[in-house]
């Protein structure tokens, strides 16, 4: 099962896996796909540098990628303290009162927040991620919010990296290719995290028709089986970009809050997600629960723009995660969560995807 994407990226299967876990990313690459590490969680460039050094040594020489978050328009910038002054007191009061209503305890003294939150949403921090990545050996650099700035694309190409960008409309894809992007990820409405308003079945062929003759197009959103991979290929995609599906793999372990998170993911159905601005300030699909429900009440304030919203809720996210309550965990995830019903090793997931894709393609070939 090889497509032009495999030749471009030097991979065995046309499956790209996005994940915030370096252990999952490495396992995806070792299994023949391309593991892509999400960098937004790294406030400290030195920590990202250490993590990429680990990836360099643990993919068995196979390629991997990195994903950054750089909006087309530079958002409000400044130190966390400066930005904190822009957050209305009413928003802070709402968050605190909501946590109290949900029965979420404060963090223990030793886990008290440093006040910074996740800074990867800041343009300057994302640039530091690029600088660190270019000192390592990734094959691909992707931007979750459209094309990176022109100088970042130039730097990436100068270092031999392939540049990818996520698109939610055909017009976006056309502009991305014009800016120098090498791969377009057509991310449908079903996807987890930041996503647009057009469903994958409609979006993928639109983007393929728009730019597929110039660059490979990957399908993203609602993919968690070989049948869905085959459907993406039938729509003209050169491969798939999968994110949510890796959250219930054995290798996905970040922090000490996994039992509640796994319980929530394994119990959720495909209708148990919501698209909201409450996570980062931009529309993102999240696991629907009591926390997201609180923001839908009539007394809830409107979410703030990026990066202020994430700074507002960063401590709340830690408290919600560490509460151990699966009914409040703040987690980006796609509608494919309804198929995430067991915990398996990445290698088993990849083998199942490849086998079912081949079986589906063979079955369809017999219909001709």
PDB file of C-alpha atoms in Angstrom, residues 58-223:
ATOM      1  CA  UNK A  58      14.239   6.055  19.124  1.00  0.00           C
ATOM      2  CA  UNK A  59      12.685   5.838  15.664  1.00  0.00           C
ATOM      3  CA  UNK A  60      15.138   3.181  14.417  1.00  0.00           C
ATOM      4  CA  UNK A  61      16.392   5.667  11.855  1.00  0.00           C
ATOM      5  CA  UNK A  62      12.937   6.152  10.377  1.00  0.00           C
ATOM      6  CA  UNK A  63      11.537   9.645   9.677  1.00  0.00           C
ATOM      7  CA  UNK A  64       9.345  11.679  11.976  1.00  0.00           C
ATOM      8  CA  UNK A  65       7.813  15.149  11.909  1.00  0.00           C
ATOM      9  CA  UNK A  66       6.927  18.068  14.168  1.00  0.00           C
ATOM     10  CA  UNK A  67       3.758  20.161  14.393  1.00  0.00           C
ATOM     11  CA  UNK A  68       3.744  23.808  15.439  1.00  0.00           C
ATOM     12  CA  UNK A  69       0.945  26.325  16.008  1.00  0.00           C
ATOM     13  CA  UNK A  70       1.495  29.617  14.176  1.00  0.00           C
ATOM     14  CA  UNK A  71      -1.622  31.601  13.209  1.00  0.00           C
ATOM     15  CA  UNK A  72      -1.563  33.453   9.890  1.00  0.00           C
ATOM     16  CA  UNK A  73      -2.065  36.661  11.815  1.00  0.00           C
ATOM     17  CA  UNK A  74       0.254  37.215  14.731  1.00  0.00           C
ATOM     18  CA  UNK A  75      -1.945  37.103  17.859  1.00  0.00           C
ATOM     19  CA  UNK A  76      -1.650  39.284  20.940  1.00  0.00           C
ATOM     20  CA  UNK A  77       1.910  38.929  22.149  1.00  0.00           C
ATOM     21  CA  UNK A  78       3.688  39.669  25.394  1.00  0.00           C
ATOM     22  CA  UNK A  79       4.801  38.040  28.620  1.00  0.00           C
ATOM     23  CA  UNK A  80       2.291  35.895  30.502  1.00  0.00           C
ATOM     24  CA  UNK A  81       2.088  38.616  33.148  1.00  0.00           C
ATOM     25  CA  UNK A  82       1.343  41.277  30.545  1.00  0.00           C
ATOM     26  CA  UNK A  83      -1.239  39.142  28.816  1.00  0.00           C
ATOM     27  CA  UNK A  84      -2.839  38.254  32.115  1.00  0.00           C
ATOM     28  CA  UNK A  85      -3.793  41.898  32.570  1.00  0.00           C
ATOM     29  CA  UNK A  86      -5.948  41.637  29.432  1.00  0.00           C
ATOM     30  CA  UNK A  87      -8.143  38.893  30.916  1.00  0.00           C
ATOM     31  CA  UNK A  88     -11.363  40.362  32.400  1.00  0.00           C
ATOM     32  CA  UNK A  89     -12.030  39.671  36.074  1.00  0.00           C
ATOM     33  CA  UNK A  90     -15.473  38.377  35.153  1.00  0.00           C
ATOM     34  CA  UNK A  91     -13.919  35.575  33.105  1.00  0.00           C
ATOM     35  CA  UNK A  92     -11.628  34.603  35.976  1.00  0.00           C
ATOM     36  CA  UNK A  93     -14.570  34.612  38.410  1.00  0.00           C
ATOM     37  CA  UNK A  94     -16.611  32.400  36.060  1.00  0.00           C
ATOM     38  CA  UNK A  95     -13.806  29.836  35.758  1.00  0.00           C
ATOM     39  CA  UNK A  96     -13.261  29.680  39.515  1.00  0.00           C
ATOM     40  CA  UNK A  97     -16.957  29.438  40.352  1.00  0.00           C
ATOM     41  CA  UNK A  98     -17.426  26.734  37.701  1.00  0.00           C
ATOM     42  CA  UNK A  99     -14.615  24.654  39.145  1.00  0.00           C
ATOM     43  CA  UNK A 100     -16.228  24.955  42.570  1.00  0.00           C
ATOM     44  CA  UNK A 101     -19.624  23.868  41.205  1.00  0.00           C
ATOM     45  CA  UNK A 102     -18.002  20.884  39.491  1.00  0.00           C
ATOM     46  CA  UNK A 103     -16.298  19.841  42.729  1.00  0.00           C
ATOM     47  CA  UNK A 104     -12.799  20.252  41.325  1.00  0.00           C
ATOM     48  CA  UNK A 105     -10.228  20.707  44.112  1.00  0.00           C
ATOM     49  CA  UNK A 106      -7.320  23.160  43.934  1.00  0.00           C
ATOM     50  CA  UNK A 107      -3.915  21.891  42.969  1.00  0.00           C
ATOM     51  CA  UNK A 108      -1.741  20.609  45.807  1.00  0.00           C
ATOM     52  CA  UNK A 109       0.868  23.085  47.036  1.00  0.00           C
ATOM     53  CA  UNK A 110       3.684  21.223  45.296  1.00  0.00           C
ATOM     54  CA  UNK A 111       1.742  21.325  42.026  1.00  0.00           C
ATOM     55  CA  UNK A 112       0.794  24.991  42.173  1.00  0.00           C
ATOM     56  CA  UNK A 113       0.860  26.621  38.731  1.00  0.00           C
ATOM     57  CA  UNK A 114       3.750  28.810  37.651  1.00  0.00           C
ATOM     58  CA  UNK A 115       1.318  31.273  36.108  1.00  0.00           C
ATOM     59  CA  UNK A 116       2.492  30.776  32.551  1.00  0.00           C
ATOM     60  CA  UNK A 117       0.096  28.168  31.205  1.00  0.00           C
ATOM     61  CA  UNK A 118       0.811  26.738  27.763  1.00  0.00           C
ATOM     62  CA  UNK A 119       2.834  29.302  25.825  1.00  0.00           C
ATOM     63  CA  UNK A 120       3.084  27.353  22.572  1.00  0.00           C
ATOM     64  CA  UNK A 121       0.108  29.390  21.351  1.00  0.00           C
ATOM     65  CA  UNK A 122       2.355  32.476  21.336  1.00  0.00           C
ATOM     66  CA  UNK A 123       3.955  33.336  18.009  1.00  0.00           C
ATOM     67  CA  UNK A 124       7.364  33.896  19.582  1.00  0.00           C
ATOM     68  CA  UNK A 125       7.308  30.537  21.360  1.00  0.00           C
ATOM     69  CA  UNK A 126       6.212  28.750  18.179  1.00  0.00           C
ATOM     70  CA  UNK A 127       9.192  30.344  16.421  1.00  0.00           C
ATOM     71  CA  UNK A 128      11.475  28.941  19.112  1.00  0.00           C
ATOM     72  CA  UNK A 129       9.972  25.518  18.363  1.00  0.00           C
ATOM     73  CA  UNK A 130      10.944  25.946  14.715  1.00  0.00           C
ATOM     74  CA  UNK A 131      14.470  26.980  15.647  1.00  0.00           C
ATOM     75  CA  UNK A 132      14.899  23.923  17.857  1.00  0.00           C
ATOM     76  CA  UNK A 133      13.400  21.566  15.272  1.00  0.00           C
ATOM     77  CA  UNK A 134      15.828  22.756  12.620  1.00  0.00           C
ATOM     78  CA  UNK A 135      18.737  21.594  14.787  1.00  0.00           C
ATOM     79  CA  UNK A 136      17.381  18.039  14.706  1.00  0.00           C
ATOM     80  CA  UNK A 137      16.347  15.578  12.005  1.00  0.00           C
ATOM     81  CA  UNK A 138      12.602  15.805  11.344  1.00  0.00           C
ATOM     82  CA  UNK A 139      11.437  15.040   7.829  1.00  0.00           C
ATOM     83  CA  UNK A 140       8.352  17.236   8.016  1.00  0.00           C
ATOM     84  CA  UNK A 141       7.185  20.386   9.749  1.00  0.00           C
ATOM     85  CA  UNK A 142       3.432  20.972   9.874  1.00  0.00           C
ATOM     86  CA  UNK A 143       1.425  23.981  10.971  1.00  0.00           C
ATOM     87  CA  UNK A 144      -1.924  23.366  12.607  1.00  0.00           C
ATOM     88  CA  UNK A 145      -3.279  26.803  11.715  1.00  0.00           C
ATOM     89  CA  UNK A 146      -2.508  27.154   8.028  1.00  0.00           C
ATOM     90  CA  UNK A 147       0.750  27.996   6.262  1.00  0.00           C
ATOM     91  CA  UNK A 148       3.698  29.109   8.375  1.00  0.00           C
ATOM     92  CA  UNK A 149       5.124  32.572   7.692  1.00  0.00           C
ATOM     93  CA  UNK A 150       7.168  32.774   4.445  1.00  0.00           C
ATOM     94  CA  UNK A 151      10.505  32.941   6.245  1.00  0.00           C
ATOM     95  CA  UNK A 152       9.688  29.760   8.197  1.00  0.00           C
ATOM     96  CA  UNK A 153       8.848  27.948   4.965  1.00  0.00           C
ATOM     97  CA  UNK A 154      12.120  29.164   3.454  1.00  0.00           C
ATOM     98  CA  UNK A 155      14.104  27.986   6.476  1.00  0.00           C
ATOM     99  CA  UNK A 156      12.427  24.598   6.440  1.00  0.00           C
ATOM    100  CA  UNK A 157      13.106  24.090   2.743  1.00  0.00           C
ATOM    101  CA  UNK A 158      16.707  25.220   3.187  1.00  0.00           C
ATOM    102  CA  UNK A 159      17.124  22.442   5.772  1.00  0.00           C
ATOM    103  CA  UNK A 160      15.514  19.854   3.491  1.00  0.00           C
ATOM    104  CA  UNK A 161      12.209  19.641   5.379  1.00  0.00           C
ATOM    105  CA  UNK A 162       8.830  19.070   3.794  1.00  0.00           C
ATOM    106  CA  UNK A 163       6.228  21.643   4.879  1.00  0.00           C
ATOM    107  CA  UNK A 164       2.596  20.713   5.546  1.00  0.00           C
ATOM    108  CA  UNK A 165      -0.383  22.829   6.546  1.00  0.00           C
ATOM    109  CA  UNK A 166      -3.918  22.026   7.626  1.00  0.00           C
ATOM    110  CA  UNK A 167      -6.763  23.433   5.554  1.00  0.00           C
ATOM    111  CA  UNK A 168     -10.509  23.555   6.153  1.00  0.00           C
ATOM    112  CA  UNK A 169     -11.487  25.053   2.788  1.00  0.00           C
ATOM    113  CA  UNK A 170     -10.348  24.695  -0.809  1.00  0.00           C
ATOM    114  CA  UNK A 171      -9.495  28.397  -0.965  1.00  0.00           C
ATOM    115  CA  UNK A 172      -7.208  27.967   2.031  1.00  0.00           C
ATOM    116  CA  UNK A 173      -5.460  25.061   0.314  1.00  0.00           C
ATOM    117  CA  UNK A 174      -4.921  27.088  -2.849  1.00  0.00           C
ATOM    118  CA  UNK A 175      -3.334  29.915  -0.848  1.00  0.00           C
ATOM    119  CA  UNK A 176      -1.162  27.458   1.069  1.00  0.00           C
ATOM    120  CA  UNK A 177       0.260  25.922  -2.084  1.00  0.00           C
ATOM    121  CA  UNK A 178       0.917  29.393  -3.491  1.00  0.00           C
ATOM    122  CA  UNK A 179       2.870  30.189  -0.320  1.00  0.00           C
ATOM    123  CA  UNK A 180       5.174  27.179  -0.798  1.00  0.00           C
ATOM    124  CA  UNK A 181       3.518  24.447   1.255  1.00  0.00           C
ATOM    125  CA  UNK A 182       4.424  20.929   0.034  1.00  0.00           C
ATOM    126  CA  UNK A 183       1.539  18.926   1.548  1.00  0.00           C
ATOM    127  CA  UNK A 184      -2.014  20.023   2.309  1.00  0.00           C
ATOM    128  CA  UNK A 185      -3.923  18.288   5.082  1.00  0.00           C
ATOM    129  CA  UNK A 186      -7.648  18.509   4.330  1.00  0.00           C
ATOM    130  CA  UNK A 187      -9.090  18.458   7.829  1.00  0.00           C
ATOM    131  CA  UNK A 188     -12.823  17.937   8.026  1.00  0.00           C
ATOM    132  CA  UNK A 189     -15.374  19.048  10.578  1.00  0.00           C
ATOM    133  CA  UNK A 190     -15.253  15.659  12.349  1.00  0.00           C
ATOM    134  CA  UNK A 191     -11.629  16.124  13.422  1.00  0.00           C
ATOM    135  CA  UNK A 192     -10.434  16.778  16.941  1.00  0.00           C
ATOM    136  CA  UNK A 193      -8.697  19.976  17.963  1.00  0.00           C
ATOM    137  CA  UNK A 194      -8.768  23.027  15.716  1.00  0.00           C
ATOM    138  CA  UNK A 195     -11.061  22.311  12.802  1.00  0.00           C
ATOM    139  CA  UNK A 196     -13.319  23.992  10.266  1.00  0.00           C
ATOM    140  CA  UNK A 197     -16.953  23.663   9.263  1.00  0.00           C
ATOM    141  CA  UNK A 198     -16.906  21.349   6.213  1.00  0.00           C
ATOM    142  CA  UNK A 199     -17.168  17.568   6.600  1.00  0.00           C
ATOM    143  CA  UNK A 200     -14.415  15.333   5.260  1.00  0.00           C
ATOM    144  CA  UNK A 201     -16.543  13.615   2.604  1.00  0.00           C
ATOM    145  CA  UNK A 202     -17.145  17.009   1.015  1.00  0.00           C
ATOM    146  CA  UNK A 203     -13.858  18.714   1.834  1.00  0.00           C
ATOM    147  CA  UNK A 204     -11.314  16.128   0.712  1.00  0.00           C
ATOM    148  CA  UNK A 205     -12.381  15.885  -2.956  1.00  0.00           C
ATOM    149  CA  UNK A 206     -12.812  19.670  -3.098  1.00  0.00           C
ATOM    150  CA  UNK A 207      -9.219  20.194  -1.995  1.00  0.00           C
ATOM    151  CA  UNK A 208      -7.937  17.356  -4.180  1.00  0.00           C
ATOM    152  CA  UNK A 209      -9.615  18.963  -7.183  1.00  0.00           C
ATOM    153  CA  UNK A 210      -8.178  22.349  -6.217  1.00  0.00           C
ATOM    154  CA  UNK A 211      -4.518  21.468  -5.519  1.00  0.00           C
ATOM    155  CA  UNK A 212      -4.089  17.699  -5.878  1.00  0.00           C
ATOM    156  CA  UNK A 213      -2.322  18.113  -9.188  1.00  0.00           C
ATOM    157  CA  UNK A 214       0.382  20.186  -7.528  1.00  0.00           C
ATOM    158  CA  UNK A 215       0.907  18.636  -4.078  1.00  0.00           C
ATOM    159  CA  UNK A 216      -0.170  15.540  -2.144  1.00  0.00           C
ATOM    160  CA  UNK A 217      -3.364  15.951  -0.126  1.00  0.00           C
ATOM    161  CA  UNK A 218      -3.904  14.100   3.140  1.00  0.00           C
ATOM    162  CA  UNK A 219      -7.368  13.411   4.520  1.00  0.00           C
ATOM    163  CA  UNK A 220      -7.986  14.156   8.197  1.00  0.00           C
ATOM    164  CA  UNK A 221     -11.045  13.894  10.398  1.00  0.00           C
ATOM    165  CA  UNK A 222     -13.125  10.805  11.130  1.00  0.00           C
ATOM    166  CA  UNK A 223     -10.431   8.244  10.312  1.00  0.00           C
TER     167      UNK A 223
END
